[in-house]
Coordinates of C-alpha atoms in Angstrom, one line a residue:
Chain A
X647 CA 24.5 -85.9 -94.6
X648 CA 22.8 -86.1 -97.9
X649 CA 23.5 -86.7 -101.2
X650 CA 23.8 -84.2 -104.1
X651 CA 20.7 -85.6 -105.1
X652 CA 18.7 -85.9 -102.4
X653 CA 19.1 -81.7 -101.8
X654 CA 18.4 -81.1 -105.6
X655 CA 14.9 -83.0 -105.2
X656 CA 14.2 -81.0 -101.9
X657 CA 14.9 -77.9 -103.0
X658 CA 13.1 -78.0 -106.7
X659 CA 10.1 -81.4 -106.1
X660 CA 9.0 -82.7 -108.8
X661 CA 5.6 -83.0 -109.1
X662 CA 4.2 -81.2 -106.2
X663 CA 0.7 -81.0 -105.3
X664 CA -2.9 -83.0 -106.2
X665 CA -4.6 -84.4 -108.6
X666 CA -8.4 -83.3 -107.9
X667 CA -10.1 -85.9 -110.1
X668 CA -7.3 -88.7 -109.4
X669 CA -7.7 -92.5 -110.2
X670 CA -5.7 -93.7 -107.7
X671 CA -4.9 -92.1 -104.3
X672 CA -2.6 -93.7 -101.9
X673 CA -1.6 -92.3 -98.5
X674 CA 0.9 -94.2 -96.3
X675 CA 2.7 -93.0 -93.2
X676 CA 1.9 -91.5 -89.8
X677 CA 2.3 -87.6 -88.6
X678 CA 3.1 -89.3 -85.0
X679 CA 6.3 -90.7 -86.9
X680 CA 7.1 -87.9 -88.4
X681 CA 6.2 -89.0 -91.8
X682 CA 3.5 -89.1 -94.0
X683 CA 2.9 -89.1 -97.7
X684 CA -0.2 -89.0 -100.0
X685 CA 0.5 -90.3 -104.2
X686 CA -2.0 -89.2 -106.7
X687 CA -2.2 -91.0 -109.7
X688 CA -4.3 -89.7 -113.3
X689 CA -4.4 -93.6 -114.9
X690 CA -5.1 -93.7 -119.1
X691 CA -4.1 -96.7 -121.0
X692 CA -3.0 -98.9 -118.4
X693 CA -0.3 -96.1 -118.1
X694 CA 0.3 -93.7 -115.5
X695 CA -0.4 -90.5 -117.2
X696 CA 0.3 -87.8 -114.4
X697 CA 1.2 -88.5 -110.8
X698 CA 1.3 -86.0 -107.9
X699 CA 2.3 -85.9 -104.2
X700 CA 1.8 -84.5 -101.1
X701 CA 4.3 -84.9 -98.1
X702 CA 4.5 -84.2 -94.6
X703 CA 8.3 -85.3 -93.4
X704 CA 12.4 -84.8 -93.1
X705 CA 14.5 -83.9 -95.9
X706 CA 14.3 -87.8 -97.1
X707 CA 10.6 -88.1 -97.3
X708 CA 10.5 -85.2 -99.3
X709 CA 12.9 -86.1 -101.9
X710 CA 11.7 -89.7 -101.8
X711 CA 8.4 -88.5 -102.9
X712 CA 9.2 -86.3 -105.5
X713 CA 11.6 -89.0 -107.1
X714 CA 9.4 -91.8 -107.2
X715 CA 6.8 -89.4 -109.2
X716 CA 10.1 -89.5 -111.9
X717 CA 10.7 -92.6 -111.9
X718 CA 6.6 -93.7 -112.2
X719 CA 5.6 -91.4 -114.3
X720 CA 4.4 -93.0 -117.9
X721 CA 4.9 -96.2 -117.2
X722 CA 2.4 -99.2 -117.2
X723 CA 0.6 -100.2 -114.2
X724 CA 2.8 -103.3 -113.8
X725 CA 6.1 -101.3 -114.4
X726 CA 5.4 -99.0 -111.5
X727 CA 4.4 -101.8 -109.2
X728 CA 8.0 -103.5 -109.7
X729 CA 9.6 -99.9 -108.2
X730 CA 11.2 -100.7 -104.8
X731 CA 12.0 -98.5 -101.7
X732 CA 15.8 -99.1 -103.1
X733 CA 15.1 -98.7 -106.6
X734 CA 13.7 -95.1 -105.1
X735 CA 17.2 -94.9 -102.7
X736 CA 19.6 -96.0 -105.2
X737 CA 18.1 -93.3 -108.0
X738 CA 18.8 -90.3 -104.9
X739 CA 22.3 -91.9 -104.8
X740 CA 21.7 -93.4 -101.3
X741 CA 20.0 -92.1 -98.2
X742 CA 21.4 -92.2 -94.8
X743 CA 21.2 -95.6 -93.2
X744 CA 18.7 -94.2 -90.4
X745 CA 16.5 -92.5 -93.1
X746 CA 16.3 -95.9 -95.1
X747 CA 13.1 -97.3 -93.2
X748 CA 11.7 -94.9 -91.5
X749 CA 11.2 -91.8 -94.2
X750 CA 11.7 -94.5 -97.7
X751 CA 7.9 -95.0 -97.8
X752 CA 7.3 -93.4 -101.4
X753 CA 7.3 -96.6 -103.3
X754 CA 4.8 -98.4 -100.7
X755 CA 2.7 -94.7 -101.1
X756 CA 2.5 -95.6 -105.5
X757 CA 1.7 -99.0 -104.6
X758 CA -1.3 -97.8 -102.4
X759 CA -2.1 -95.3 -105.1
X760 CA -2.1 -98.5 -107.8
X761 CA -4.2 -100.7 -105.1
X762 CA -6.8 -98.0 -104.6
X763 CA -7.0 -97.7 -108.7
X764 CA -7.9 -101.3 -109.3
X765 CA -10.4 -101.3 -106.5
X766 CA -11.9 -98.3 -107.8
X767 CA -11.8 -100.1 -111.6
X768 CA -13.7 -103.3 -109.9
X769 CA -16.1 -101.3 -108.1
X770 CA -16.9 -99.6 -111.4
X771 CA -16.9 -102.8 -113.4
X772 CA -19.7 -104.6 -110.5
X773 CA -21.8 -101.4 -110.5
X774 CA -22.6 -101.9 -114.6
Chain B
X720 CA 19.0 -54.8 -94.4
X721 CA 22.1 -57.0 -95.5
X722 CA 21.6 -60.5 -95.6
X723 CA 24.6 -62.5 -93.9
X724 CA 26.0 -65.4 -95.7
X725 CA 26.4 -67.6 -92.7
X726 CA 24.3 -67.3 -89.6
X727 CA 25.1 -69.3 -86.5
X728 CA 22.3 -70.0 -84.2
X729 CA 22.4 -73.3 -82.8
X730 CA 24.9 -72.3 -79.3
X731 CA 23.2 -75.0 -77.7
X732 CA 24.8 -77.8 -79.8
X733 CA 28.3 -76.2 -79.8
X734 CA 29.8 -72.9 -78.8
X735 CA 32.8 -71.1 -80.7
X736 CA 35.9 -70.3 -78.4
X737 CA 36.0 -67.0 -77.1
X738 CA 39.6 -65.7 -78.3
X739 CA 40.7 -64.6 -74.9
X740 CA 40.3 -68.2 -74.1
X741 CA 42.2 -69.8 -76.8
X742 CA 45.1 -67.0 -75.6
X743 CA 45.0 -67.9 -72.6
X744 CA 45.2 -71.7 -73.2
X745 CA 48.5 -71.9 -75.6
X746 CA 51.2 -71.3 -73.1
X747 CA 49.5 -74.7 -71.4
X748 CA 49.4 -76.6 -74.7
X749 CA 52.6 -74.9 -76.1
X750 CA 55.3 -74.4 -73.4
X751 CA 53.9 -75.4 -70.0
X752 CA 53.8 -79.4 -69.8
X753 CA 55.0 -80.3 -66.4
X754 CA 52.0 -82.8 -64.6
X755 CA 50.5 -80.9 -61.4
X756 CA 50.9 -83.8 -59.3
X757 CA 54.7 -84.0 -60.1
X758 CA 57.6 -82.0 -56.9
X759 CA 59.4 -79.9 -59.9
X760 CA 59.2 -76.9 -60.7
X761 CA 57.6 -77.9 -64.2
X762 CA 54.8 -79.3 -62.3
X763 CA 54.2 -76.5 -60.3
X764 CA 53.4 -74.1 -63.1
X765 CA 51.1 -76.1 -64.2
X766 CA 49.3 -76.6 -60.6
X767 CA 49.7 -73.2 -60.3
X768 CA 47.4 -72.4 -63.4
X769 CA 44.8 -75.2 -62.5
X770 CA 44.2 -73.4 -59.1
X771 CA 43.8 -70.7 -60.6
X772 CA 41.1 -71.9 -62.6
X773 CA 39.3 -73.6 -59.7
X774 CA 39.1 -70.1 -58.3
X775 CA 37.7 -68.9 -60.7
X776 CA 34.9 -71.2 -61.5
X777 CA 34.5 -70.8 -58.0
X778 CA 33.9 -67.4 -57.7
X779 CA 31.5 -68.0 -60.7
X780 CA 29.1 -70.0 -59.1
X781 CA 29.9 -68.7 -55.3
X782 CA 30.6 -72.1 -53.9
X783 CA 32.3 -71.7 -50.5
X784 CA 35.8 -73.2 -51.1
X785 CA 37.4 -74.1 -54.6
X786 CA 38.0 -77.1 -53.2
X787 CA 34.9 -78.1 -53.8
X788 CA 35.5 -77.8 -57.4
X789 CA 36.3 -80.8 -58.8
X790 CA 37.5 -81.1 -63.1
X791 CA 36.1 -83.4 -65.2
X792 CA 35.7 -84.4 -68.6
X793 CA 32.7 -82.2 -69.3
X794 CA 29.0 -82.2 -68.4
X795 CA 27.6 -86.1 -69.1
X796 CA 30.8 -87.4 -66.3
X797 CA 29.5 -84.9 -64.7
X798 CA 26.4 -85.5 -64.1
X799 CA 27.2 -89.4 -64.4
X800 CA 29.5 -88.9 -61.2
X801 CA 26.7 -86.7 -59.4
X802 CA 23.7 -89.5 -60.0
X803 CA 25.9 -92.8 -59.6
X804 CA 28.3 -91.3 -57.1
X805 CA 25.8 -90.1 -54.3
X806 CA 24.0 -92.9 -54.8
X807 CA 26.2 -95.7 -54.4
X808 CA 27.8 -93.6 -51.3
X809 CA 24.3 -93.5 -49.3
X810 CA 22.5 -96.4 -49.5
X811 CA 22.5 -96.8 -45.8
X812 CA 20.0 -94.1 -45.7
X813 CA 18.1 -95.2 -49.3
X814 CA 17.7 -96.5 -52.7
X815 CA 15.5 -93.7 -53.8
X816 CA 16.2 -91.3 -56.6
X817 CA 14.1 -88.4 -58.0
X818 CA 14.7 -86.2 -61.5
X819 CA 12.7 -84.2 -63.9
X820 CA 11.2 -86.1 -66.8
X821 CA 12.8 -83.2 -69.2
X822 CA 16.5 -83.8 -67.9
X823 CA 19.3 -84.2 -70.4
X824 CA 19.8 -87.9 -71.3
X825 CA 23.1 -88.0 -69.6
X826 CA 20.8 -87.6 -66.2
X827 CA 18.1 -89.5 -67.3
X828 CA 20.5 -92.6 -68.2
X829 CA 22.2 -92.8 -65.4
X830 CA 18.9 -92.9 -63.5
X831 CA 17.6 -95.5 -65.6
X832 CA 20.8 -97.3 -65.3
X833 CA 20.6 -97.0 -61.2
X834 CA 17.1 -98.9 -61.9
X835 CA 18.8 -102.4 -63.2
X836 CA 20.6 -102.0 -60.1
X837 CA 18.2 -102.1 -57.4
X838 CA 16.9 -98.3 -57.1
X839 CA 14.0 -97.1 -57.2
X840 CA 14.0 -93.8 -59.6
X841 CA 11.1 -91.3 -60.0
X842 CA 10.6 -89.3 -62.4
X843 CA 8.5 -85.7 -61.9
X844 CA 6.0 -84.4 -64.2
X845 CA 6.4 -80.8 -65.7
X846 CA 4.0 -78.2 -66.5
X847 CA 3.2 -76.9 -70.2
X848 CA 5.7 -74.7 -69.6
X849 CA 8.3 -77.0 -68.1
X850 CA 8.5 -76.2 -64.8
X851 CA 8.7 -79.1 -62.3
X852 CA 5.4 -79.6 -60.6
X853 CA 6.4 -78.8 -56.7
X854 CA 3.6 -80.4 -55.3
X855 CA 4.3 -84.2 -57.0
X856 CA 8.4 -83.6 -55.4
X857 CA 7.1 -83.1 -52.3
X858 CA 4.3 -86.1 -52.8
X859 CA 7.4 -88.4 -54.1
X860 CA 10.1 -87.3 -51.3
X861 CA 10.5 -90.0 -49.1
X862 CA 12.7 -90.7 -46.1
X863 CA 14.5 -92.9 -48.0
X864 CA 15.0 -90.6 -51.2
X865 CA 18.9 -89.8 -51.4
X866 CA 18.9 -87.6 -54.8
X867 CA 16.7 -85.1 -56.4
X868 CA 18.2 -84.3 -59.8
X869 CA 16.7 -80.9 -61.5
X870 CA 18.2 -78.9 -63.9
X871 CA 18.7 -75.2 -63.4
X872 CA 17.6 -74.8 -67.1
X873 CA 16.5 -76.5 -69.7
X874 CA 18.6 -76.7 -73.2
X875 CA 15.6 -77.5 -75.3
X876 CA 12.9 -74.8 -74.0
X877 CA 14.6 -72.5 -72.0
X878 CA 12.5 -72.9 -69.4
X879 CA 14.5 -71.6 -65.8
X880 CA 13.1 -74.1 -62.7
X881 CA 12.8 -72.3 -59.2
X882 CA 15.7 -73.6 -57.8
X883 CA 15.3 -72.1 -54.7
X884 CA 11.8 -73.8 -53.8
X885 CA 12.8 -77.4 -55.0
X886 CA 16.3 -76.6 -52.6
X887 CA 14.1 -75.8 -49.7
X888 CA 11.3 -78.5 -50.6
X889 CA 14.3 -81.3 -50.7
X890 CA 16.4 -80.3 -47.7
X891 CA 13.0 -80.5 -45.8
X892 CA 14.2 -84.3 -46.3
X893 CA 17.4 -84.1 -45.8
X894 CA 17.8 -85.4 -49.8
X895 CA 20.9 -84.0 -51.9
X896 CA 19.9 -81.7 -54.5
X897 CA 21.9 -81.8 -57.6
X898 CA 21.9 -79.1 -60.4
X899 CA 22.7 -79.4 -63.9
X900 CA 23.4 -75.9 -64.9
X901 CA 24.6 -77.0 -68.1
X902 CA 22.2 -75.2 -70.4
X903 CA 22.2 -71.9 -67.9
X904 CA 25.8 -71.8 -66.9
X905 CA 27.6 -68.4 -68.5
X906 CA 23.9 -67.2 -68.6
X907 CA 22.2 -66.3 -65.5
X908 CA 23.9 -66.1 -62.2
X909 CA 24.1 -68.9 -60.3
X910 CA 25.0 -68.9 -56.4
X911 CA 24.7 -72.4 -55.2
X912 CA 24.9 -71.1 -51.9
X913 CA 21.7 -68.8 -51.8
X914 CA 20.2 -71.3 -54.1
X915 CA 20.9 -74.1 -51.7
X916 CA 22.6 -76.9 -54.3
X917 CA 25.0 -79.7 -53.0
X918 CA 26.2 -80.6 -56.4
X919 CA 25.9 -78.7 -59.8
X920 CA 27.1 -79.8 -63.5
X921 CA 29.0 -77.3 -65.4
X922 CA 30.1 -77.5 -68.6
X923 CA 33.6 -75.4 -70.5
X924 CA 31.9 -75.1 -74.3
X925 CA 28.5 -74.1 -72.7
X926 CA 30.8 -70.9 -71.3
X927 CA 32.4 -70.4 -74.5
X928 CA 35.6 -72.5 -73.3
X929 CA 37.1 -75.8 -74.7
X930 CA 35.1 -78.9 -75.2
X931 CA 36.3 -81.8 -73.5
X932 CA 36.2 -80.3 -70.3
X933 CA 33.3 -79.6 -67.1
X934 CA 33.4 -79.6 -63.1
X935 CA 30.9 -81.0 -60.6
X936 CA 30.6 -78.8 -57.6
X937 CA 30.3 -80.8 -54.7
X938 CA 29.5 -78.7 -51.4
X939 CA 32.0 -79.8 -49.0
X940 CA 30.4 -82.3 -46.5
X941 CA 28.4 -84.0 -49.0
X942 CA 29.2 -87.9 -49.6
X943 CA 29.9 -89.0 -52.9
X944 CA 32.0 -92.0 -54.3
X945 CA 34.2 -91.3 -56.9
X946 CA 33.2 -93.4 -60.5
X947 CA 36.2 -93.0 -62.1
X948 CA 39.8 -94.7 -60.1
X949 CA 42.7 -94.5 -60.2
X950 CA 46.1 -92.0 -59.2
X951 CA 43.6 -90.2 -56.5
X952 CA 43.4 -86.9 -58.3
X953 CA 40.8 -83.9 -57.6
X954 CA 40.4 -85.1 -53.9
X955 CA 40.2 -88.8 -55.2
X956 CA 37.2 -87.9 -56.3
X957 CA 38.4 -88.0 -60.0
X958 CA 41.6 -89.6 -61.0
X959 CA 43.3 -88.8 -63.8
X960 CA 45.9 -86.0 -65.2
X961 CA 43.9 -83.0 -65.1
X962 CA 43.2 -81.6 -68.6
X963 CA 45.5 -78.4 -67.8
X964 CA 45.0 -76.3 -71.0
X965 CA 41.6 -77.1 -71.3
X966 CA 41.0 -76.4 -67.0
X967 CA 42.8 -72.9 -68.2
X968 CA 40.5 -72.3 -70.9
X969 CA 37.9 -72.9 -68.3
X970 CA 38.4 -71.0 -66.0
X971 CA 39.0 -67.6 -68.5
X972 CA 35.6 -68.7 -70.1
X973 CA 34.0 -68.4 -66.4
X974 CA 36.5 -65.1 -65.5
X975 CA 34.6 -63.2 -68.7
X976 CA 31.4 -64.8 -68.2
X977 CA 31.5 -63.4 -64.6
X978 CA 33.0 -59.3 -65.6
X979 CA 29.8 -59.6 -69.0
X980 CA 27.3 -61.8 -68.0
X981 CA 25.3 -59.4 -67.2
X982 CA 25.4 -56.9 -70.0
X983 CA 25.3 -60.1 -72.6
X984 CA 22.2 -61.4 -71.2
X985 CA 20.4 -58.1 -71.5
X986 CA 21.6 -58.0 -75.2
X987 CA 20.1 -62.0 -75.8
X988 CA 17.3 -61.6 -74.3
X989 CA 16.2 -58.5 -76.5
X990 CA 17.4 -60.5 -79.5
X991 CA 15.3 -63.5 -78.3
X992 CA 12.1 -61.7 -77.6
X993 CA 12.6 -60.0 -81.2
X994 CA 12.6 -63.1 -82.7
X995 CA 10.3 -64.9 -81.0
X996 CA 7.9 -62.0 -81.2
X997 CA 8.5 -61.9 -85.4
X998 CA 8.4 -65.6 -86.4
X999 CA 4.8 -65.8 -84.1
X1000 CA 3.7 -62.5 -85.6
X1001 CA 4.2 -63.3 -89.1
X1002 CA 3.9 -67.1 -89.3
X1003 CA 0.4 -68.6 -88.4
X1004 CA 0.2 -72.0 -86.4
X1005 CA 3.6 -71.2 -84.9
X1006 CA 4.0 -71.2 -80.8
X1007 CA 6.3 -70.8 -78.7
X1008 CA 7.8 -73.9 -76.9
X1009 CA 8.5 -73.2 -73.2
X1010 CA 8.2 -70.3 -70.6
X1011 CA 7.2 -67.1 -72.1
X1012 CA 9.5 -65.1 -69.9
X1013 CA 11.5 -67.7 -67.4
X1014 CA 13.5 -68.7 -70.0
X1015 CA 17.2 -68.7 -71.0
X1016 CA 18.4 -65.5 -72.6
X1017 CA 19.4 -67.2 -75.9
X1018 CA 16.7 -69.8 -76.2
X1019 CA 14.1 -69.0 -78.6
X1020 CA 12.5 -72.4 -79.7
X1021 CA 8.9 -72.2 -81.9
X1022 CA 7.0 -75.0 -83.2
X1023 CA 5.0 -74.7 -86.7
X1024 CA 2.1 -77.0 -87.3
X1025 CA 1.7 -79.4 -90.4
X1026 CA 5.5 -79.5 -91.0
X1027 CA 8.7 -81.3 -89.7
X1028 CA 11.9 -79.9 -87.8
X1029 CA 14.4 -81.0 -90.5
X1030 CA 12.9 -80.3 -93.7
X1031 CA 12.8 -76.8 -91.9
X1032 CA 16.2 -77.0 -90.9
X1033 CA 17.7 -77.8 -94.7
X1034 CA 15.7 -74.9 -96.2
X1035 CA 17.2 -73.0 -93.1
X1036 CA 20.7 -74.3 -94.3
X1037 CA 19.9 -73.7 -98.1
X1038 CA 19.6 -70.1 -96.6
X1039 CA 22.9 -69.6 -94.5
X1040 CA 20.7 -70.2 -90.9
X1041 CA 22.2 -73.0 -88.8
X1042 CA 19.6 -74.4 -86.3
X1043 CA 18.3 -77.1 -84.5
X1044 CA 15.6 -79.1 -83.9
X1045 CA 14.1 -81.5 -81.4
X1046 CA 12.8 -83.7 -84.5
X1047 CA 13.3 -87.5 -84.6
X1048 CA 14.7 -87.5 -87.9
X1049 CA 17.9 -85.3 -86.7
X1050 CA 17.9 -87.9 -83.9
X1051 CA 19.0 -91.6 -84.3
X1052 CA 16.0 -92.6 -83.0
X1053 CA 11.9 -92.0 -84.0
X1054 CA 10.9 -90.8 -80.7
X1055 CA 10.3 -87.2 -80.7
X1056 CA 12.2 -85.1 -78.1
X1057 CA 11.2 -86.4 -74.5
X1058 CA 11.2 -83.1 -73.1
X1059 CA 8.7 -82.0 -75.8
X1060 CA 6.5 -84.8 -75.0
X1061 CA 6.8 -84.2 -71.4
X1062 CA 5.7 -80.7 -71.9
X1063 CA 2.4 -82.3 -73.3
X1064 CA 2.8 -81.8 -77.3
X1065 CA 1.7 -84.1 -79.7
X1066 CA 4.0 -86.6 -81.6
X1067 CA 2.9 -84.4 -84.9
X1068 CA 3.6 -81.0 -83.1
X1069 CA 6.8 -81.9 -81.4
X1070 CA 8.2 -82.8 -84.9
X1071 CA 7.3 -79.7 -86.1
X1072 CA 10.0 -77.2 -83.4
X1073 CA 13.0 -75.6 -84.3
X1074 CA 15.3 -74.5 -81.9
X1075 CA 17.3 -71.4 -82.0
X1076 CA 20.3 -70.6 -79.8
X1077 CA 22.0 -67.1 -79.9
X1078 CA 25.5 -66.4 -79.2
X1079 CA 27.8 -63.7 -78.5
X1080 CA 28.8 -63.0 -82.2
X1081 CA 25.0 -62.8 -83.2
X1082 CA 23.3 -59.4 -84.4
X1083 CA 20.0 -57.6 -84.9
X1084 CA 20.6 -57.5 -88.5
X1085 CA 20.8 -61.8 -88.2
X1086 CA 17.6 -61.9 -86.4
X1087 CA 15.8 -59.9 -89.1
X1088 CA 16.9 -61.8 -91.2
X1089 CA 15.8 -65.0 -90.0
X1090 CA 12.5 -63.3 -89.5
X1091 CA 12.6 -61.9 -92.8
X1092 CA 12.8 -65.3 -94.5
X1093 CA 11.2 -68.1 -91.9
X1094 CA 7.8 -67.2 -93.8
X1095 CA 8.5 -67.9 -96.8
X1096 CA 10.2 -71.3 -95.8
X1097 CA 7.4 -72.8 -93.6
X1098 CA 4.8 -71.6 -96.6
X1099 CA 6.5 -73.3 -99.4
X1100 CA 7.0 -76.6 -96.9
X1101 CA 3.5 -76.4 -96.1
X1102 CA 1.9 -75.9 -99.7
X1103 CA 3.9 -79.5 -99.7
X1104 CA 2.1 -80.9 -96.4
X1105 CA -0.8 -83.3 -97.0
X1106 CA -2.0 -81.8 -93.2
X1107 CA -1.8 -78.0 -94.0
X1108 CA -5.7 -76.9 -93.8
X1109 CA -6.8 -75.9 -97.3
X1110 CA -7.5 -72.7 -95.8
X1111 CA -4.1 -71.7 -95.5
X1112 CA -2.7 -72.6 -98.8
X1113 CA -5.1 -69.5 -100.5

């Protein structure tokens, strides 16, 4: 039921694990759904410089995360914004129509990861 | 050990056909054609063999008569013809229906289809384990209650109800009791005259016969409409051609399931309690979902904390292991297994089971196997979890 793709990111993830002194964490998703993934994001430059997940989740989830970590990684903080859940779908060569909104949720993770990382730069920039 | 290339364990799902079966079907698909209803002599071979096979499905669940064996197209028309049938047959004594909250969805539809037209359906509370709570079916049981529905055993858990009780408790109001036996049929012995059933579900694949076909056994005496109409076959109960090669199949699945039930069981259940006992005993944060010992001889279904059924499931797959899982995400839908939730687990914890089903052509050297490479699996998922406990990453 999945692609090529999809299996080749589940079985080798890129990018597995945390980034202790991270910039940016986002964590979106629910373990009652079934889902639920956490982005870490090392920020130098106005570039992401290293990007890590964690995910709790199907086949899809998994593989969602560990490509959007691919397609994020070193780009500027407005590049990775622009990435869309299809942008992430269409790079694993599709997902299953049923897997599309409910396990998709990696680009909406990096954009809570990019969120947390400019409210963490303003509450830096009031405290001085 | 040797480590199989491909490892079937998900019987529940689907059920190879024994060989002796698929023998016994191709004079019916290949040479013998004539309809049973028809004078001929063409026809009469062919009603010969399906009386045959009523006989023995008969004499596999002890009903009192074949007739009161009636074909159908497997175990959801079944039970669609047990639940709507009764219950559009005896509304002069009620509108009141009563199942199990952990019945399969082709009972639990047809209840909740009954609803939008006028009934009134309950539906009883099981235990952690999954066993119907006695005490609320007695509570609910009202003169006007027609229909308990309970299943014999459950497909998901494994969990075996006490039939007997819930007959007794039911016929104390003069309610039919109806049986799915679909999970448990081929199994354990069923005699729905000792256990006191007016109808039971049984399904051909379940028995290691044909899909595409099942019976409903309805105790002679008991008042039932038919659902399907039409040329007035099975006792009008069921109209139709019957299904010959697949009624043949049938009835040599429940022939060999009556001469090695017993012996087969005895060899499951020792493969069952081996596995369950090595994926607990080496895996921490797994339990056992269901009844720790009334449970179905190839049901071994385990649960594993901070990770999900299907990601499980693929890295089974990657591995040769075919199983199954009461996750949403194998599911069309987000809800989590009802019978799971009925049994009181958590959304997070009911994503987390995987369901094995053993079979005849399974071996010891498959279940160590499985239990030699389950660890690894659910380590390397959970070293991926964002809910594992630090302490167990190490």
């Amino acid at each position: 039921m999945y692609s090529e793709k999809v299996m080749e990111h589940f079985r080798n993830p890129r990018n597995m694990g945390e980034i202790k002194d991270a910039d940016g964490v986002g964590t979106v998703g629910n373990p009652v759904c079934g889902d639920m993934m956490t982005i870490y994001i090392k920020v130098k430059d106005n570039r992401i410089e290293d990007i890590k997940f964690k995910t709790f989740g199907c086949g899809a989830a998994i593989a969602t995360s560990s490509m959007i970590t691919e397609l994020a990684k070193g780009k500027t903080l407005e590049e990775a914004l622009k990435i869309t859940r299809k942008d992430v779908a269409d790079a694993l060569e599709g997902l299953p129509p049923v897997k599309m909104h409910c396990s998709n949720l990696a680009a909406d993770a990096l954009k809570a990861a990019i969120e947390d990382y400019y409210k963490k730069q303003k509450g830096k920039v009031e405290k001085q | 050990m040797s480590t199989p290339k491909k490892i079937y364990m998900d019987h529940v799902a689907g059920k190879p056909v024994d060989p002796r079966v698929i023998e016994a079907m191709i004079p019916f698909i290949k040479d013998f054609y004539g309809n049973p209803s028809s004078i001929h002599s063409f026809g009469y071979e062919s009603k010969k063999a399906l009386e045959e096979a009523r006989a023995k499905i008969a004499k596999l669940i002890n009903a009192e008569s074949p007739e009161s064996i009636i074909f159908t197209s497997g175990a959801t028309e079944s039970n669609n013809m047990a639940i709507k049938g009764v219950a559009y047959r005896n509304i002069d004594k009620g509108k009141h229906v009563i199942a199990s909250s952990i019945e399969h969805m082709s009972v639990i539809n047809p209840c909740k289809y009954l609803k939008t037209k006028g009934f009134d359906v309950t539906f009883l509370p099981v235990d952690k384990y999954g066993l119907v709570d006695l005490n609320s079916l007695e509570r609910e049981l009202r003169e006007e209650t027609i229909l308990v529905s309970i299943q014999y055993a459950n497909n998901e858990i494994g969990t075996i109800q006490p039939i007997r009780e819930i007959s007794q408790i039911v016929h104390r109001k003069n309610a039919y009791l109806h049986v799915d036996a679909t999970a448990a049929n081929g199994q354990i012995p069923i005699d729905v005259q000792k256990d006191g059933i007016d109808l039971l579900t049984l399904s051909s694949n379940d028995m290691y016969g044909p899909k595409g076909v099942g019976a409903l056994y309805v105790r002679s005496g008991v008042r039932i409409e038919p659902i399907i109409h039409g040329g007035g076959q099975e006792r009008g109960l069921r109209s139709g051609t019957e299904n010959v090669p697949g009624i043949v199949g049938f009835g040599k699945a429940a022939e060999i399931a009556v001469n090695e039930m017993q012996a087969e069981s005895e060899r499951l259940s020792r493969l069952r309690d081996k596995l369950i006992k090595g994926l607990l005993e080496s895996i921490p944060y797994a339990f056992l979902n269901g009844h720790p010992t009334n449970r179905l001889p190839d049901n071994a279904a385990v649960r594993f904390n901070f990770i999900e059924g299907e990601s499980i499931l693929l890295s089974l797959d990657m591995m040769g292991v075919a199983a199954s899982s009461g996750s949403a995400c194998t599911a069309k839908t987000l809800e989590p297994s009802h019978v799971l939730l009925a049994i009181g687990l958590k959304h997070e914890e009911a994503h987390g089971s995987v369901l094995f089903t053993l079979g005849r052509q399974n071996t010891e050297d498959e279940v160590d196997y499985v239990i030699q490479i389950m660890p690894n699996i659910v380590k390397r998922l959970r070293a991926m979890s964002p809910l594992t406990p630090k302490e167990l990453l190490g």
